[in-house]
Amino acid sequence: MEDVKKRKVGEAVGNGETSSSSSSSEEEMRLLLDPLPKPQLVHLLSKLGSQYPSIAEEIRSIASADPVHRKLFVRGLAWNTTSETLCAAFQVHGEIEEGAVISDKTTGKSRGYGFITFKHMESAHNALKAPSKMIDGRLAVCNLACEGLSGASTTPDLAQRKLYIGGLSPNITSEELLKYFEKHGDIEEGSVAYDKDTNVSRGFGFVTYKTVEAAKKAIDDPNKILGGRNIIVKLADSHKGKSLQTQLPTAVVPMALPMAAGYPQPGNAHAQPQISYAPVTLKKESLGLPSTPMGIGGYPYYLSKQ
């Protein structure tokens, strides 16, 4: 019986029926796979890829074809970070296709962020497993470039996780700042604020924790001393609001000014005033000033000395 089956298979190959059978089989597979939900398809392809290297290579090739899955946006860079040092920090995750720090077109100085494009998609995923990375003394953070600024840094609870640190000694570095605050919990990003032109500390910085609880611990810590100084620790949003408030001018409160008799008062613009004029007699010999100078009632009238 087995010999008969083998003979039939051999005849089918000889008559070219194998390709037809394969074609119909592929079409049948498409019909079977089409209604399956994405999680089941991912599970199925993952299983096949782990069992068959050729399938794994095909999946890898398709996934890496679009650079959108391989390009990272890196923010929070030091002003002195170059494209070379940026690439050096990320090449541990895999081969880099392209990497650059973005500079201001006018001044030529760094704008504090850059991009890294890996050659393979899995390299980008490896880098994203630990998105915070110390580069040139600052804790930079990366996310997929297609997400832009809508990555981890703009989660709804960011306002409760990001802290303003004031009163820092000029000698405190970003590493020392992060080391001091990591006792309260895992830090997502943070740095001392440096002057863009001189690269000198501005006496304050920011720390963003991964959890709200860690940020609360840092705020409630009674011993806030770093570098021999008492430092200020509070939510960054509250400090920002206070800064804006001090910059705004005092609101002008409208006041009703008393008007001289004979003029329409505010709010009664259409009323026709009844004006009566007293007769005036001019005397040539009268060169003095009137006893009651004319002007707006209630306001002093200043005259220059004669």
PDB file of C-alpha atoms in Angstrom, residues 86-273:
ATOM      1  CA  LEU A  86      25.829  59.520  20.900  1.00  0.00           C
ATOM      2  CA  CYS A  87      26.490  56.592  18.560  1.00  0.00           C
ATOM      3  CA  ALA A  88      29.114  55.184  20.912  1.00  0.00           C
ATOM      4  CA  ALA A  89      26.564  55.061  23.720  1.00  0.00           C
ATOM      5  CA  PHE A  90      24.054  53.049  21.655  1.00  0.00           C
ATOM      6  CA  GLN A  91      26.264  50.749  19.601  1.00  0.00           C
ATOM      7  CA  VAL A  92      26.255  48.225  22.467  1.00  0.00           C
ATOM      8  CA  HIS A  93      22.711  47.301  21.382  1.00  0.00           C
ATOM      9  CA  GLY A  94      23.567  46.515  17.779  1.00  0.00           C
ATOM     10  CA  GLU A  95      24.852  47.856  14.488  1.00  0.00           C
ATOM     11  CA  ILE A  96      23.933  51.491  13.872  1.00  0.00           C
ATOM     12  CA  GLU A  97      22.890  52.586  10.408  1.00  0.00           C
ATOM     13  CA  GLU A  98      22.787  56.307  11.178  1.00  0.00           C
ATOM     14  CA  GLY A  99      23.097  58.570  14.219  1.00  0.00           C
ATOM     15  CA  ALA A 100      23.253  62.321  14.705  1.00  0.00           C
ATOM     16  CA  VAL A 101      22.839  65.099  17.260  1.00  0.00           C
ATOM     17  CA  ILE A 102      20.603  67.889  15.955  1.00  0.00           C
ATOM     18  CA  SER A 103      22.268  71.308  16.001  1.00  0.00           C
ATOM     19  CA  ASP A 104      20.921  74.816  15.662  1.00  0.00           C
ATOM     20  CA  LYS A 105      21.370  76.034  12.070  1.00  0.00           C
ATOM     21  CA  THR A 106      22.348  79.534  13.184  1.00  0.00           C
ATOM     22  CA  THR A 107      24.661  78.913  16.122  1.00  0.00           C
ATOM     23  CA  GLY A 108      25.788  75.383  15.275  1.00  0.00           C
ATOM     24  CA  LYS A 109      25.248  74.326  18.907  1.00  0.00           C
ATOM     25  CA  SER A 110      23.393  71.231  20.012  1.00  0.00           C
ATOM     26  CA  ARG A 111      19.645  71.499  20.553  1.00  0.00           C
ATOM     27  CA  GLY A 112      19.749  68.808  23.234  1.00  0.00           C
ATOM     28  CA  TYR A 113      18.357  65.888  21.247  1.00  0.00           C
ATOM     29  CA  GLY A 114      19.240  63.520  18.420  1.00  0.00           C
ATOM     30  CA  PHE A 115      18.324  60.363  16.507  1.00  0.00           C
ATOM     31  CA  ILE A 116      19.689  56.829  16.274  1.00  0.00           C
ATOM     32  CA  THR A 117      18.691  54.441  13.476  1.00  0.00           C
ATOM     33  CA  PHE A 118      19.692  50.804  13.967  1.00  0.00           C
ATOM     34  CA  LYS A 119      20.214  48.380  11.134  1.00  0.00           C
ATOM     35  CA  HIS A 120      17.923  45.786  12.692  1.00  0.00           C
ATOM     36  CA  MET A 121      14.641  46.142  14.505  1.00  0.00           C
ATOM     37  CA  GLU A 122      15.623  43.915  17.426  1.00  0.00           C
ATOM     38  CA  SER A 123      18.541  46.263  18.209  1.00  0.00           C
ATOM     39  CA  ALA A 124      16.102  49.121  18.706  1.00  0.00           C
ATOM     40  CA  HIS A 125      13.953  46.944  20.953  1.00  0.00           C
ATOM     41  CA  ASN A 126      17.000  46.061  23.051  1.00  0.00           C
ATOM     42  CA  ALA A 127      17.789  49.748  23.506  1.00  0.00           C
ATOM     43  CA  LEU A 128      14.207  50.484  24.547  1.00  0.00           C
ATOM     44  CA  LYS A 129      14.379  47.898  27.325  1.00  0.00           C
ATOM     45  CA  ALA A 130      16.486  50.427  29.250  1.00  0.00           C
ATOM     46  CA  PRO A 131      15.377  53.799  27.803  1.00  0.00           C
ATOM     47  CA  SER A 132      17.402  55.887  30.284  1.00  0.00           C
ATOM     48  CA  LYS A 133      21.115  56.099  29.485  1.00  0.00           C
ATOM     49  CA  MET A 134      23.914  58.209  30.992  1.00  0.00           C
ATOM     50  CA  ILE A 135      25.660  60.128  28.198  1.00  0.00           C
ATOM     51  CA  ASP A 136      28.319  62.765  28.904  1.00  0.00           C
ATOM     52  CA  GLY A 137      27.144  63.235  32.466  1.00  0.00           C
ATOM     53  CA  ARG A 138      23.439  63.543  31.710  1.00  0.00           C
ATOM     54  CA  LEU A 139      20.686  60.966  31.872  1.00  0.00           C
ATOM     55  CA  ALA A 140      19.236  60.920  28.372  1.00  0.00           C
ATOM     56  CA  VAL A 141      16.014  59.099  27.463  1.00  0.00           C
ATOM     57  CA  CYS A 142      15.038  57.414  24.216  1.00  0.00           C
ATOM     58  CA  ASN A 143      11.824  56.243  22.586  1.00  0.00           C
ATOM     59  CA  LEU A 144      10.689  55.347  19.087  1.00  0.00           C
ATOM     60  CA  ALA A 145      11.001  58.399  16.857  1.00  0.00           C
ATOM     61  CA  CYS A 146       7.509  57.810  15.443  1.00  0.00           C
ATOM     62  CA  GLU A 147       6.152  58.489  18.938  1.00  0.00           C
ATOM     63  CA  GLY A 148       7.934  61.842  19.126  1.00  0.00           C
ATOM     64  CA  LEU A 149       7.388  63.504  22.519  1.00  0.00           C
ATOM     65  CA  SER A 150       4.300  61.399  23.161  1.00  0.00           C
ATOM     66  CA  GLY A 151       6.386  58.575  24.599  1.00  0.00           C
ATOM     67  CA  ALA A 152       6.994  57.759  28.233  1.00  0.00           C
ATOM     68  CA  SER A 153       7.643  61.377  29.187  1.00  0.00           C
ATOM     69  CA  THR A 154       4.085  62.557  28.537  1.00  0.00           C
ATOM     70  CA  THR A 155       2.102  60.001  30.523  1.00  0.00           C
ATOM     71  CA  PRO A 156      -0.912  61.400  32.435  1.00  0.00           C
ATOM     72  CA  ASP A 157       0.870  61.188  35.806  1.00  0.00           C
ATOM     73  CA  LEU A 158       4.009  63.017  34.637  1.00  0.00           C
ATOM     74  CA  ALA A 159       3.054  66.125  36.619  1.00  0.00           C
ATOM     75  CA  GLN A 160       3.167  64.030  39.819  1.00  0.00           C
ATOM     76  CA  ARG A 161       6.500  62.359  38.940  1.00  0.00           C
ATOM     77  CA  LYS A 162       8.640  65.261  37.722  1.00  0.00           C
ATOM     78  CA  LEU A 163      10.393  67.289  40.447  1.00  0.00           C
ATOM     79  CA  TYR A 164      12.131  70.646  40.446  1.00  0.00           C
ATOM     80  CA  ILE A 165      15.349  70.681  42.482  1.00  0.00           C
ATOM     81  CA  GLY A 166      16.506  74.168  43.485  1.00  0.00           C
ATOM     82  CA  GLY A 167      19.327  75.654  45.519  1.00  0.00           C
ATOM     83  CA  LEU A 168      22.006  73.350  44.096  1.00  0.00           C
ATOM     84  CA  SER A 169      25.671  74.037  44.620  1.00  0.00           C
ATOM     85  CA  PRO A 170      27.479  74.978  41.377  1.00  0.00           C
ATOM     86  CA  ASN A 171      29.763  71.980  41.895  1.00  0.00           C
ATOM     87  CA  ILE A 172      26.968  69.381  41.927  1.00  0.00           C
ATOM     88  CA  THR A 173      27.008  67.248  38.775  1.00  0.00           C
ATOM     89  CA  SER A 174      24.125  65.364  37.185  1.00  0.00           C
ATOM     90  CA  GLU A 175      25.589  62.066  38.367  1.00  0.00           C
ATOM     91  CA  GLU A 176      25.678  63.288  41.971  1.00  0.00           C
ATOM     92  CA  LEU A 177      22.140  64.620  41.683  1.00  0.00           C
ATOM     93  CA  LEU A 178      20.780  61.313  40.391  1.00  0.00           C
ATOM     94  CA  LYS A 179      22.754  59.268  42.895  1.00  0.00           C
ATOM     95  CA  TYR A 180      21.300  61.340  45.753  1.00  0.00           C
ATOM     96  CA  PHE A 181      17.677  60.944  44.637  1.00  0.00           C
ATOM     97  CA  GLU A 182      17.781  57.314  43.513  1.00  0.00           C
ATOM     98  CA  LYS A 183      17.376  56.280  47.174  1.00  0.00           C
ATOM     99  CA  HIS A 184      13.680  57.135  46.875  1.00  0.00           C
ATOM    100  CA  GLY A 185      13.007  54.998  43.788  1.00  0.00           C
ATOM    101  CA  ASP A 186      13.853  54.311  40.143  1.00  0.00           C
ATOM    102  CA  ILE A 187      14.563  57.440  38.113  1.00  0.00           C
ATOM    103  CA  GLU A 188      13.330  57.786  34.547  1.00  0.00           C
ATOM    104  CA  GLU A 189      15.360  60.878  33.685  1.00  0.00           C
ATOM    105  CA  GLY A 190      17.028  63.814  35.346  1.00  0.00           C
ATOM    106  CA  SER A 191      19.844  66.309  35.133  1.00  0.00           C
ATOM    107  CA  VAL A 192      21.325  69.526  36.444  1.00  0.00           C
ATOM    108  CA  ALA A 193      20.335  72.483  34.263  1.00  0.00           C
ATOM    109  CA  TYR A 194      23.385  73.901  32.510  1.00  0.00           C
ATOM    110  CA  ASP A 195      23.847  77.181  30.689  1.00  0.00           C
ATOM    111  CA  LYS A 196      23.800  76.520  26.974  1.00  0.00           C
ATOM    112  CA  ASP A 197      26.671  78.906  26.208  1.00  0.00           C
ATOM    113  CA  THR A 198      29.014  78.395  29.170  1.00  0.00           C
ATOM    114  CA  ASN A 199      27.975  74.856  30.214  1.00  0.00           C
ATOM    115  CA  VAL A 200      27.981  76.081  33.834  1.00  0.00           C
ATOM    116  CA  SER A 201      25.358  74.871  36.311  1.00  0.00           C
ATOM    117  CA  ARG A 202      22.395  77.224  36.750  1.00  0.00           C
ATOM    118  CA  GLY A 203      21.837  76.071  40.322  1.00  0.00           C
ATOM    119  CA  PHE A 204      18.801  73.899  39.732  1.00  0.00           C
ATOM    120  CA  GLY A 205      17.771  70.695  37.993  1.00  0.00           C
ATOM    121  CA  PHE A 206      14.979  68.192  37.398  1.00  0.00           C
ATOM    122  CA  VAL A 207      14.360  64.598  38.396  1.00  0.00           C
ATOM    123  CA  THR A 208      11.573  62.441  36.967  1.00  0.00           C
ATOM    124  CA  TYR A 209      10.745  59.244  38.839  1.00  0.00           C
ATOM    125  CA  LYS A 210       9.102  56.202  37.310  1.00  0.00           C
ATOM    126  CA  THR A 211       6.399  56.174  39.991  1.00  0.00           C
ATOM    127  CA  VAL A 212       4.369  58.807  41.811  1.00  0.00           C
ATOM    128  CA  GLU A 213       5.141  57.142  45.148  1.00  0.00           C
ATOM    129  CA  ALA A 214       8.886  57.685  44.713  1.00  0.00           C
ATOM    130  CA  ALA A 215       8.341  61.362  43.922  1.00  0.00           C
ATOM    131  CA  LYS A 216       6.230  61.790  47.079  1.00  0.00           C
ATOM    132  CA  LYS A 217       8.984  60.197  49.175  1.00  0.00           C
ATOM    133  CA  ALA A 218      11.515  62.675  47.800  1.00  0.00           C
ATOM    134  CA  ILE A 219       9.239  65.624  48.565  1.00  0.00           C
ATOM    135  CA  ASP A 220       8.426  64.389  52.087  1.00  0.00           C
ATOM    136  CA  ASP A 221      12.053  63.663  52.980  1.00  0.00           C
ATOM    137  CA  PRO A 222      12.837  65.975  55.945  1.00  0.00           C
ATOM    138  CA  ASN A 223      16.596  65.941  55.294  1.00  0.00           C
ATOM    139  CA  LYS A 224      17.054  67.636  51.940  1.00  0.00           C
ATOM    140  CA  ILE A 225      20.768  68.413  52.072  1.00  0.00           C
ATOM    141  CA  LEU A 226      23.040  67.939  49.061  1.00  0.00           C
ATOM    142  CA  GLY A 227      26.580  69.218  48.754  1.00  0.00           C
ATOM    143  CA  GLY A 228      26.359  70.931  52.120  1.00  0.00           C
ATOM    144  CA  ARG A 229      23.293  72.946  51.116  1.00  0.00           C
ATOM    145  CA  ASN A 230      19.615  72.788  51.917  1.00  0.00           C
ATOM    146  CA  ILE A 231      17.913  72.153  48.606  1.00  0.00           C
ATOM    147  CA  ILE A 232      14.380  72.780  47.390  1.00  0.00           C
ATOM    148  CA  VAL A 233      12.354  69.778  46.216  1.00  0.00           C
ATOM    149  CA  LYS A 234       8.872  70.258  44.793  1.00  0.00           C
ATOM    150  CA  LEU A 235       6.720  69.360  41.832  1.00  0.00           C
ATOM    151  CA  ALA A 236       8.059  70.922  38.652  1.00  0.00           C
ATOM    152  CA  ASP A 237       4.609  72.065  37.553  1.00  0.00           C
ATOM    153  CA  SER A 238       4.071  74.077  40.736  1.00  0.00           C
ATOM    154  CA  HIS A 239       7.416  75.839  40.259  1.00  0.00           C
ATOM    155  CA  LYS A 240       6.579  76.592  36.634  1.00  0.00           C
ATOM    156  CA  GLY A 241       3.240  78.097  37.600  1.00  0.00           C
ATOM    157  CA  LYS A 242       4.878  80.281  40.232  1.00  0.00           C
ATOM    158  CA  SER A 243       7.464  81.517  37.751  1.00  0.00           C
ATOM    159  CA  LEU A 244       4.803  82.487  35.262  1.00  0.00           C
ATOM    160  CA  GLN A 245       2.812  84.227  37.943  1.00  0.00           C
ATOM    161  CA  THR A 246       5.742  86.436  38.968  1.00  0.00           C
ATOM    162  CA  GLN A 247       6.313  87.450  35.365  1.00  0.00           C
ATOM    163  CA  LEU A 248       2.761  88.589  34.740  1.00  0.00           C
ATOM    164  CA  PRO A 249       1.975  92.277  35.391  1.00  0.00           C
ATOM    165  CA  THR A 250      -0.476  93.202  38.110  1.00  0.00           C
ATOM    166  CA  ALA A 251      -3.988  93.241  36.793  1.00  0.00           C
ATOM    167  CA  VAL A 252      -5.338  96.740  36.118  1.00  0.00           C
ATOM    168  CA  VAL A 253      -8.613  97.364  37.898  1.00  0.00           C
ATOM    169  CA  PRO A 254     -10.851  99.778  35.957  1.00  0.00           C
ATOM    170  CA  MET A 255     -11.827 102.821  38.017  1.00  0.00           C
ATOM    171  CA  ALA A 256     -14.484 105.384  37.331  1.00  0.00           C
ATOM    172  CA  LEU A 257     -12.816 108.780  37.146  1.00  0.00           C
ATOM    173  CA  PRO A 258     -14.884 111.810  38.118  1.00  0.00           C
ATOM    174  CA  MET A 259     -15.539 113.953  35.081  1.00  0.00           C
ATOM    175  CA  ALA A 260     -15.845 117.677  34.939  1.00  0.00           C
ATOM    176  CA  ALA A 261     -19.328 119.091  34.913  1.00  0.00           C
ATOM    177  CA  GLY A 262     -20.951 119.284  31.545  1.00  0.00           C
ATOM    178  CA  TYR A 263     -19.468 116.062  30.112  1.00  0.00           C
ATOM    179  CA  PRO A 264     -21.456 112.822  29.688  1.00  0.00           C
ATOM    180  CA  GLN A 265     -20.627 110.232  32.342  1.00  0.00           C
ATOM    181  CA  PRO A 266     -19.545 106.648  31.392  1.00  0.00           C
ATOM    182  CA  GLY A 267     -22.471 104.348  30.743  1.00  0.00           C
ATOM    183  CA  ASN A 268     -24.683 107.284  29.765  1.00  0.00           C
ATOM    184  CA  ALA A 269     -23.140 108.161  26.455  1.00  0.00           C
ATOM    185  CA  HIS A 270     -26.442 108.928  24.731  1.00  0.00           C
ATOM    186  CA  ALA A 271     -27.750 111.290  27.336  1.00  0.00           C
ATOM    187  CA  GLN A 272     -27.884 114.937  26.235  1.00  0.00           C
ATOM    188  CA  PRO A 273     -26.316 117.018  28.997  1.00  0.00           C
TER     189      PRO A 273
END
